[in-house]
PDB file of N, CA and C in Angstrom:
ATOM      1  N   MET A   1       0.605  -1.292  -0.121  1.00 90.00           N
ATOM      2  CA  MET A   1       0.004   0.027   0.006  1.00 90.00           C
ATOM      3  C   MET A   1       0.816   1.254  -0.038  1.00 90.00           C
ATOM      4  N   GLU A   2       0.434   2.143  -0.761  1.00 91.00           N
ATOM      5  CA  GLU A   2       1.350   3.466  -0.838  1.00 91.00           C
ATOM      6  C   GLU A   2       0.543   4.334   0.144  1.00 91.00           C
ATOM      7  N   VAL A   3       1.363   4.990   1.356  1.00 87.00           N
ATOM      8  CA  VAL A   3       0.862   5.747   2.327  1.00 87.00           C
ATOM      9  C   VAL A   3       1.708   7.089   2.206  1.00 87.00           C
ATOM     10  N   THR A   4       0.707   7.997   2.137  1.00 86.00           N
ATOM     11  CA  THR A   4       0.904   9.662   2.008  1.00 86.00           C
ATOM     12  C   THR A   4       1.221  10.102   3.220  1.00 86.00           C
ATOM     13  N   GLY A   5       2.263  10.512   3.733  1.00 86.00           N
ATOM     14  CA  GLY A   5       2.701  10.984   5.157  1.00 86.00           C
ATOM     15  C   GLY A   5       2.236  12.656   5.080  1.00 86.00           C
ATOM     16  N   ASP A   6       2.254  12.960   6.274  1.00 88.00           N
ATOM     17  CA  ASP A   6       1.818  14.526   6.586  1.00 88.00           C
ATOM     18  C   ASP A   6       2.604  15.469   5.773  1.00 88.00           C
ATOM     19  N   ASP A   7       3.875  15.117   5.464  1.00 94.00           N
ATOM     20  CA  ASP A   7       4.702  15.912   4.503  1.00 94.00           C
ATOM     21  C   ASP A   7       4.557  15.674   3.136  1.00 94.00           C
ATOM     22  N   GLY A   8       3.579  14.708   2.691  1.00 92.00           N
ATOM     23  CA  GLY A   8       3.419  14.685   1.398  1.00 92.00           C
ATOM     24  C   GLY A   8       4.201  13.460   0.810  1.00 92.00           C
ATOM     25  N   GLU A   9       5.358  13.094   1.392  1.00 94.00           N
ATOM     26  CA  GLU A   9       6.005  12.019   0.910  1.00 94.00           C
ATOM     27  C   GLU A   9       5.211  10.624   0.995  1.00 94.00           C
ATOM     28  N   VAL A  10       5.468  10.050  -0.126  1.00 94.00           N
ATOM     29  CA  VAL A  10       4.774   8.583  -0.401  1.00 94.00           C
ATOM     30  C   VAL A  10       5.778   7.781  -0.223  1.00 94.00           C
ATOM     31  N   THR A  11       5.325   6.739   0.797  1.00 95.00           N
ATOM     32  CA  THR A  11       6.022   5.377   1.171  1.00 95.00           C
ATOM     33  C   THR A  11       5.356   4.258   1.075  1.00 95.00           C
ATOM     34  N   ALA A  12       5.948   3.133   0.582  1.00 95.00           N
ATOM     35  CA  ALA A  12       5.402   1.908   0.131  1.00 95.00           C
ATOM     36  C   ALA A  12       5.286   1.033   1.630  1.00 95.00           C
ATOM     37  N   TRP A  13       4.213   0.775   2.285  1.00 94.00           N
ATOM     38  CA  TRP A  13       4.082  -0.063   3.407  1.00 94.00           C
ATOM     39  C   TRP A  13       3.397  -1.426   2.940  1.00 94.00           C
ATOM     40  N   GLY A  14       3.878  -2.217   3.848  1.00 94.00           N
ATOM     41  CA  GLY A  14       3.462  -3.778   3.893  1.00 94.00           C
ATOM     42  C   GLY A  14       2.586  -4.123   5.391  1.00 94.00           C
ATOM     43  N   PHE A  15       1.400  -4.705   5.027  1.00 93.00           N
ATOM     44  CA  PHE A  15       0.577  -4.994   6.143  1.00 93.00           C
ATOM     45  C   PHE A  15       0.218  -6.721   5.972  1.00 93.00           C
ATOM     46  N   GLU A  16       0.281  -7.073   7.526  1.00 92.00           N
ATOM     47  CA  GLU A  16      -0.010  -8.630   7.784  1.00 92.00           C
ATOM     48  C   GLU A  16      -1.471  -8.398   8.146  1.00 92.00           C
ATOM     49  N   THR A  17      -2.076  -9.351   7.937  1.00 90.00           N
ATOM     50  CA  THR A  17      -3.590  -9.667   8.270  1.00 90.00           C
ATOM     51  C   THR A  17      -3.850 -11.291   8.514  1.00 90.00           C
ATOM     52  N   ASP A  18      -5.209 -11.676   8.868  1.00 88.00           N
ATOM     53  CA  ASP A  18      -5.435 -12.879   8.941  1.00 88.00           C
ATOM     54  C   ASP A  18      -5.111 -13.792   7.789  1.00 88.00           C
ATOM     55  N   ASP A  19      -5.296 -15.070   7.733  1.00 90.00           N
ATOM     56  CA  ASP A  19      -4.976 -16.033   6.757  1.00 90.00           C
ATOM     57  C   ASP A  19      -6.289 -15.937   5.597  1.00 90.00           C
ATOM     58  N   PRO A  20      -5.950 -16.135   4.519  1.00 90.00           N
ATOM     59  CA  PRO A  20      -6.930 -16.083   3.192  1.00 90.00           C
ATOM     60  C   PRO A  20      -8.353 -16.798   3.559  1.00 90.00           C
ATOM     61  N   SER A  21      -8.458 -18.042   4.228  1.00 92.00           N
ATOM     62  CA  SER A  21      -9.824 -18.633   4.139  1.00 92.00           C
ATOM     63  C   SER A  21     -10.637 -17.518   5.509  1.00 92.00           C
ATOM     64  N   ARG A  22      -9.830 -17.026   6.423  1.00 90.00           N
ATOM     65  CA  ARG A  22     -10.548 -16.432   7.330  1.00 90.00           C
ATOM     66  C   ARG A  22     -10.901 -14.991   6.873  1.00 90.00           C
ATOM     67  N   LEU A  23     -10.202 -14.449   5.974  1.00 89.00           N
ATOM     68  CA  LEU A  23     -10.518 -13.131   5.377  1.00 89.00           C
ATOM     69  C   LEU A  23     -11.618 -13.305   4.525  1.00 89.00           C
ATOM     70  N   ARG A  24     -11.770 -14.312   3.843  1.00 91.00           N
ATOM     71  CA  ARG A  24     -12.877 -14.667   2.830  1.00 91.00           C
ATOM     72  C   ARG A  24     -14.294 -14.849   3.571  1.00 91.00           C
ATOM     73  N   ARG A  25     -14.090 -15.519   4.677  1.00 89.00           N
ATOM     74  CA  ARG A  25     -15.150 -15.704   5.608  1.00 89.00           C
ATOM     75  C   ARG A  25     -15.869 -14.335   6.020  1.00 89.00           C
ATOM     76  N   GLN A  26     -14.752 -13.210   6.226  1.00 85.00           N
ATOM     77  CA  GLN A  26     -15.131 -11.936   6.617  1.00 85.00           C
ATOM     78  C   GLN A  26     -15.667 -11.092   5.520  1.00 85.00           C
ATOM     79  N   GLY A  27     -15.703 -11.593   4.296  1.00 85.00           N
ATOM     80  CA  GLY A  27     -16.239 -10.879   3.116  1.00 85.00           C
ATOM     81  C   GLY A  27     -14.917 -10.287   2.279  1.00 85.00           C
ATOM     82  N   ILE A  28     -13.743 -10.558   2.583  1.00 88.00           N
ATOM     83  CA  ILE A  28     -12.461 -10.011   2.103  1.00 88.00           C
ATOM     84  C   ILE A  28     -12.034 -10.804   0.886  1.00 88.00           C
ATOM     85  N   THR A  29     -12.360 -10.681  -0.303  1.00 89.00           N
ATOM     86  CA  THR A  29     -12.099 -11.502  -1.381  1.00 89.00           C
ATOM     87  C   THR A  29     -10.687 -10.867  -2.008  1.00 89.00           C
ATOM     88  N   PRO A  30     -10.232 -11.452  -3.111  1.00 88.00           N
ATOM     89  CA  PRO A  30      -8.934 -11.064  -3.704  1.00 88.00           C
ATOM     90  C   PRO A  30      -9.297  -9.877  -4.408  1.00 88.00           C
ATOM     91  N   VAL A  31     -10.550  -9.461  -4.685  1.00 90.00           N
ATOM     92  CA  VAL A  31     -10.747  -8.221  -5.501  1.00 90.00           C
ATOM     93  C   VAL A  31     -11.454  -7.200  -4.557  1.00 90.00           C
ATOM     94  N   TYR A  32     -11.449  -7.263  -3.175  1.00 89.00           N
ATOM     95  CA  TYR A  32     -11.965  -6.332  -2.171  1.00 89.00           C
ATOM     96  C   TYR A  32     -11.226  -5.041  -2.368  1.00 89.00           C
ATOM     97  N   TRP A  33      -9.804  -5.086  -2.347  1.00 88.00           N
ATOM     98  CA  TRP A  33      -9.050  -3.915  -2.647  1.00 88.00           C
ATOM     99  C   TRP A  33      -8.711  -3.690  -3.916  1.00 88.00           C
ATOM    100  N   GLN A  34      -8.779  -2.616  -4.439  1.00 90.00           N
ATOM    101  CA  GLN A  34      -8.352  -2.277  -5.790  1.00 90.00           C
ATOM    102  C   GLN A  34      -7.227  -1.286  -5.988  1.00 90.00           C
ATOM    103  N   PRO A  35      -6.347  -1.348  -7.051  1.00 90.00           N
ATOM    104  CA  PRO A  35      -5.433  -0.190  -7.035  1.00 90.00           C
ATOM    105  C   PRO A  35      -6.163   1.072  -7.351  1.00 90.00           C
ATOM    106  N   GLY A  36      -5.688   1.942  -6.540  1.00 89.00           N
ATOM    107  CA  GLY A  36      -6.170   3.213  -6.574  1.00 89.00           C
ATOM    108  C   GLY A  36      -7.122   3.563  -5.517  1.00 89.00           C
ATOM    109  N   ASP A  37      -7.643   2.535  -4.716  1.00 91.00           N
ATOM    110  CA  ASP A  37      -8.721   2.707  -3.758  1.00 91.00           C
ATOM    111  C   ASP A  37      -8.006   3.637  -2.582  1.00 91.00           C
ATOM    112  N   THR A  38      -8.600   4.512  -2.043  1.00 91.00           N
ATOM    113  CA  THR A  38      -8.225   5.353  -1.068  1.00 91.00           C
ATOM    114  C   THR A  38      -8.892   4.982   0.331  1.00 91.00           C
ATOM    115  N   VAL A  39      -7.863   4.512   1.365  1.00 91.00           N
ATOM    116  CA  VAL A  39      -8.182   3.953   2.645  1.00 91.00           C
ATOM    117  C   VAL A  39      -7.613   4.515   3.647  1.00 91.00           C
ATOM    118  N   THR A  40      -8.214   4.634   4.695  1.00 91.00           N
ATOM    119  CA  THR A  40      -7.567   4.894   6.120  1.00 91.00           C
ATOM    120  C   THR A  40      -7.631   3.928   7.018  1.00 91.00           C
ATOM    121  N   VAL A  41      -6.371   3.868   7.462  1.00 90.00           N
ATOM    122  CA  VAL A  41      -6.208   2.489   8.498  1.00 90.00           C
ATOM    123  C   VAL A  41      -5.709   2.860   9.694  1.00 90.00           C
ATOM    124  N   ILE A  42      -5.797   1.779  10.637  1.00 92.00           N
ATOM    125  CA  ILE A  42      -5.266   1.586  11.838  1.00 92.00           C
ATOM    126  C   ILE A  42      -4.253   0.347  11.791  1.00 92.00           C
ATOM    127  N   THR A  43      -2.958   0.615  12.386  1.00 92.00           N
ATOM    128  CA  THR A  43      -2.070  -0.426  12.273  1.00 92.00           C
ATOM    129  C   THR A  43      -1.170  -0.436  13.676  1.00 92.00           C
ATOM    130  N   ASN A  44      -0.826  -1.670  13.842  1.00 94.00           N
ATOM    131  CA  ASN A  44       0.351  -1.722  14.769  1.00 94.00           C
ATOM    132  C   ASN A  44       1.729  -2.038  14.098  1.00 94.00           C
ATOM    133  N   PRO A  45       2.290  -0.868  13.982  1.00 94.00           N
ATOM    134  CA  PRO A  45       3.602  -0.872  13.180  1.00 94.00           C
ATOM    135  C   PRO A  45       4.524  -1.760  13.915  1.00 94.00           C
ATOM    136  N   LEU A  46       5.560  -2.162  12.920  1.00 95.00           N
ATOM    137  CA  LEU A  46       6.590  -2.984  13.405  1.00 95.00           C
ATOM    138  C   LEU A  46       7.467  -2.194  14.321  1.00 95.00           C
ATOM    139  N   ARG A  47       8.261  -2.779  15.424  1.00 96.00           N
ATOM    140  CA  ARG A  47       8.845  -2.147  16.303  1.00 96.00           C
ATOM    141  C   ARG A  47      10.235  -1.522  15.730  1.00 96.00           C
ATOM    142  N   ASP A  48      10.761  -2.118  14.783  1.00 96.00           N
ATOM    143  CA  ASP A  48      11.939  -1.592  14.138  1.00 96.00           C
ATOM    144  C   ASP A  48      11.958  -0.399  13.348  1.00 96.00           C
ATOM    145  N   GLY A  49      10.637   0.167  13.075  1.00 93.00           N
ATOM    146  CA  GLY A  49      10.448   1.411  12.459  1.00 93.00           C
ATOM    147  C   GLY A  49      10.420   1.180  10.865  1.00 93.00           C
ATOM    148  N   ARG A  50      10.577  -0.046  10.228  1.00 95.00           N
ATOM    149  CA  ARG A  50      10.183  -0.259   8.934  1.00 95.00           C
ATOM    150  C   ARG A  50       8.757  -0.172   8.701  1.00 95.00           C
ATOM    151  N   PRO A  51       8.492   0.549   7.465  1.00 95.00           N
ATOM    152  CA  PRO A  51       7.055   0.835   7.134  1.00 95.00           C
ATOM    153  C   PRO A  51       6.246  -0.507   6.852  1.00 95.00           C
ATOM    154  N   ALA A  52       5.836  -1.153   7.801  1.00 96.00           N
ATOM    155  CA  ALA A  52       4.959  -2.326   7.721  1.00 96.00           C
ATOM    156  C   ALA A  52       4.301  -2.468   9.175  1.00 96.00           C
ATOM    157  N   GLY A  53       3.406  -3.531   9.380  1.00 95.00           N
ATOM    158  CA  GLY A  53       2.726  -3.652  10.675  1.00 95.00           C
ATOM    159  C   GLY A  53       1.508  -4.761  10.306  1.00 95.00           C
ATOM    160  N   HIS A  54       0.958  -4.791  11.518  1.00 94.00           N
ATOM    161  CA  HIS A  54      -0.359  -5.648  11.525  1.00 94.00           C
ATOM    162  C   HIS A  54      -1.542  -4.735  11.227  1.00 94.00           C
ATOM    163  N   LEU A  55      -2.337  -5.007  10.337  1.00 91.00           N
ATOM    164  CA  LEU A  55      -3.491  -4.035   9.577  1.00 91.00           C
ATOM    165  C   LEU A  55      -4.534  -4.601  10.887  1.00 91.00           C
ATOM    166  N   VAL A  56      -4.954  -3.306  11.666  1.00 92.00           N
ATOM    167  CA  VAL A  56      -6.012  -3.641  12.694  1.00 92.00           C
ATOM    168  C   VAL A  56      -7.273  -3.388  12.103  1.00 92.00           C
ATOM    169  N   GLY A  57      -7.406  -2.322  11.328  1.00 91.00           N
ATOM    170  CA  GLY A  57      -8.690  -1.937  10.647  1.00 91.00           C
ATOM    171  C   GLY A  57      -8.306  -0.952   9.457  1.00 91.00           C
ATOM    172  N   ALA A  58      -9.470  -1.075   8.613  1.00 92.00           N
ATOM    173  CA  ALA A  58      -9.370  -0.163   7.452  1.00 92.00           C
ATOM    174  C   ALA A  58     -10.903   0.482   7.221  1.00 92.00           C
ATOM    175  N   ILE A  59     -10.967   1.540   6.560  1.00 93.00           N
ATOM    176  CA  ILE A  59     -12.145   2.127   6.065  1.00 93.00           C
ATOM    177  C   ILE A  59     -11.870   2.551   4.601  1.00 93.00           C
ATOM    178  N   LYS A  60     -12.746   2.142   3.609  1.00 92.00           N
ATOM    179  CA  LYS A  60     -12.503   2.769   2.146  1.00 92.00           C
ATOM    180  C   LYS A  60     -13.360   3.966   2.024  1.00 92.00           C
ATOM    181  N   ALA A  61     -13.085   4.789   1.091  1.00 91.00           N
ATOM    182  CA  ALA A  61     -13.878   5.828   0.726  1.00 91.00           C
ATOM    183  C   ALA A  61     -15.095   5.675   0.532  1.00 91.00           C
ATOM    184  N   ASP A  62     -15.532   4.491   0.140  1.00 90.00           N
ATOM    185  CA  ASP A  62     -16.877   4.183  -0.146  1.00 90.00           C
ATOM    186  C   ASP A  62     -17.813   3.639   1.217  1.00 90.00           C
ATOM    187  N   GLY A  63     -17.121   3.664   2.447  1.00 90.00           N
ATOM    188  CA  GLY A  63     -17.721   3.418   3.516  1.00 90.00           C
ATOM    189  C   GLY A  63     -17.416   1.754   4.044  1.00 90.00           C
ATOM    190  N   ALA A  64     -16.791   0.907   3.080  1.00 90.00           N
ATOM    191  CA  ALA A  64     -16.647  -0.376   3.366  1.00 90.00           C
ATOM    192  C   ALA A  64     -15.588  -0.354   4.436  1.00 90.00           C
ATOM    193  N   THR A  65     -15.687  -1.499   5.273  1.00 90.00           N
ATOM    194  CA  THR A  65     -14.794  -1.534   6.261  1.00 90.00           C
ATOM    195  C   THR A  65     -14.264  -3.014   6.484  1.00 90.00           C
ATOM    196  N   PHE A  66     -13.192  -3.093   7.069  1.00 89.00           N
ATOM    197  CA  PHE A  66     -12.135  -4.193   7.472  1.00 89.00           C
ATOM    198  C   PHE A  66     -11.870  -4.141   8.917  1.00 89.00           C
ATOM    199  N   GLY A  67     -12.041  -5.206   9.848  1.00 89.00           N
ATOM    200  CA  GLY A  67     -11.517  -5.197  10.990  1.00 89.00           C
ATOM    201  C   GLY A  67     -12.019  -4.098  12.079  1.00 89.00           C
ATOM    202  N   ASN A  68     -11.335  -3.550  12.954  1.00 89.00           N
ATOM    203  CA  ASN A  68     -11.699  -2.589  13.913  1.00 89.00           C
ATOM    204  C   ASN A  68     -11.497  -1.296  13.334  1.00 89.00           C
ATOM    205  N   VAL A  69     -12.496  -0.521  13.165  1.00 90.00           N
ATOM    206  CA  VAL A  69     -12.489   0.792  12.447  1.00 90.00           C
ATOM    207  C   VAL A  69     -12.945   1.746  13.570  1.00 90.00           C
ATOM    208  N   GLU A  70     -13.016   1.482  14.825  1.00 90.00           N
ATOM    209  CA  GLU A  70     -13.474   2.687  15.839  1.00 90.00           C
ATOM    210  C   GLU A  70     -12.566   3.818  15.790  1.00 90.00           C
ATOM    211  N   GLY A  71     -13.318   4.749  15.579  1.00 88.00           N
ATOM    212  CA  GLY A  71     -12.709   6.247  15.488  1.00 88.00           C
ATOM    213  C   GLY A  71     -12.330   6.638  13.980  1.00 88.00           C
ATOM    214  N   LEU A  72     -12.194   5.621  13.118  1.00 86.00           N
ATOM    215  CA  LEU A  72     -11.870   5.979  11.850  1.00 86.00           C
ATOM    216  C   LEU A  72     -12.933   6.640  11.139  1.00 86.00           C
ATOM    217  N   VAL A  73     -12.648   7.730  10.144  1.00 88.00           N
ATOM    218  CA  VAL A  73     -13.768   8.198   9.259  1.00 88.00           C
ATOM    219  C   VAL A  73     -13.131   7.871   7.844  1.00 88.00           C
ATOM    220  N   PRO A  74     -14.021   7.586   7.096  1.00 88.00           N
ATOM    221  CA  PRO A  74     -13.704   7.297   5.610  1.00 88.00           C
ATOM    222  C   PRO A  74     -12.952   8.568   4.980  1.00 88.00           C
ATOM    223  N   PRO A  75     -11.988   8.197   3.966  1.00 87.00           N
ATOM    224  CA  PRO A  75     -11.072   9.170   3.398  1.00 87.00           C
ATOM    225  C   PRO A  75     -11.999   9.855   2.275  1.00 87.00           C
ATOM    226  N   THR A  76     -11.598  11.122   2.060  1.00 81.00           N
ATOM    227  CA  THR A  76     -12.364  11.771   0.756  1.00 81.00           C
ATOM    228  C   THR A  76     -11.627  11.109  -0.507  1.00 81.00           C
ATOM    229  N   GLN A  77     -12.790  10.768  -1.504  1.00 63.00           N
ATOM    230  CA  GLN A  77     -12.328  10.364  -2.658  1.00 63.00           C
ATOM    231  C   GLN A  77     -11.803  11.609  -3.681  1.00 63.00           C
ATOM    232  N   GLU A  78     -10.588  11.216  -4.135  1.00 56.00           N
ATOM    233  CA  GLU A  78      -9.890  12.266  -5.020  1.00 56.00           C
ATOM    234  C   GLU A  78      -9.969  11.907  -6.407  1.00 56.00           C
TER     235      GLU A  78
END
């Protein structure tokens, strides 16, 4: 996922989630995320500072959610 920081710099991030069979039971199919989707996420980042972590929750611009999205607001579509 490409993440735009507060300074406008774009960094590639990697996220871990559940195994594929559990994701599918939650309605997350291989086409759930599409290139160009705008998403706001909550993550537990890696301790060593690399741009990656465990994806806790996400909300897409269309309001679709994944995981724990408490306190998240959908991003604006650009």
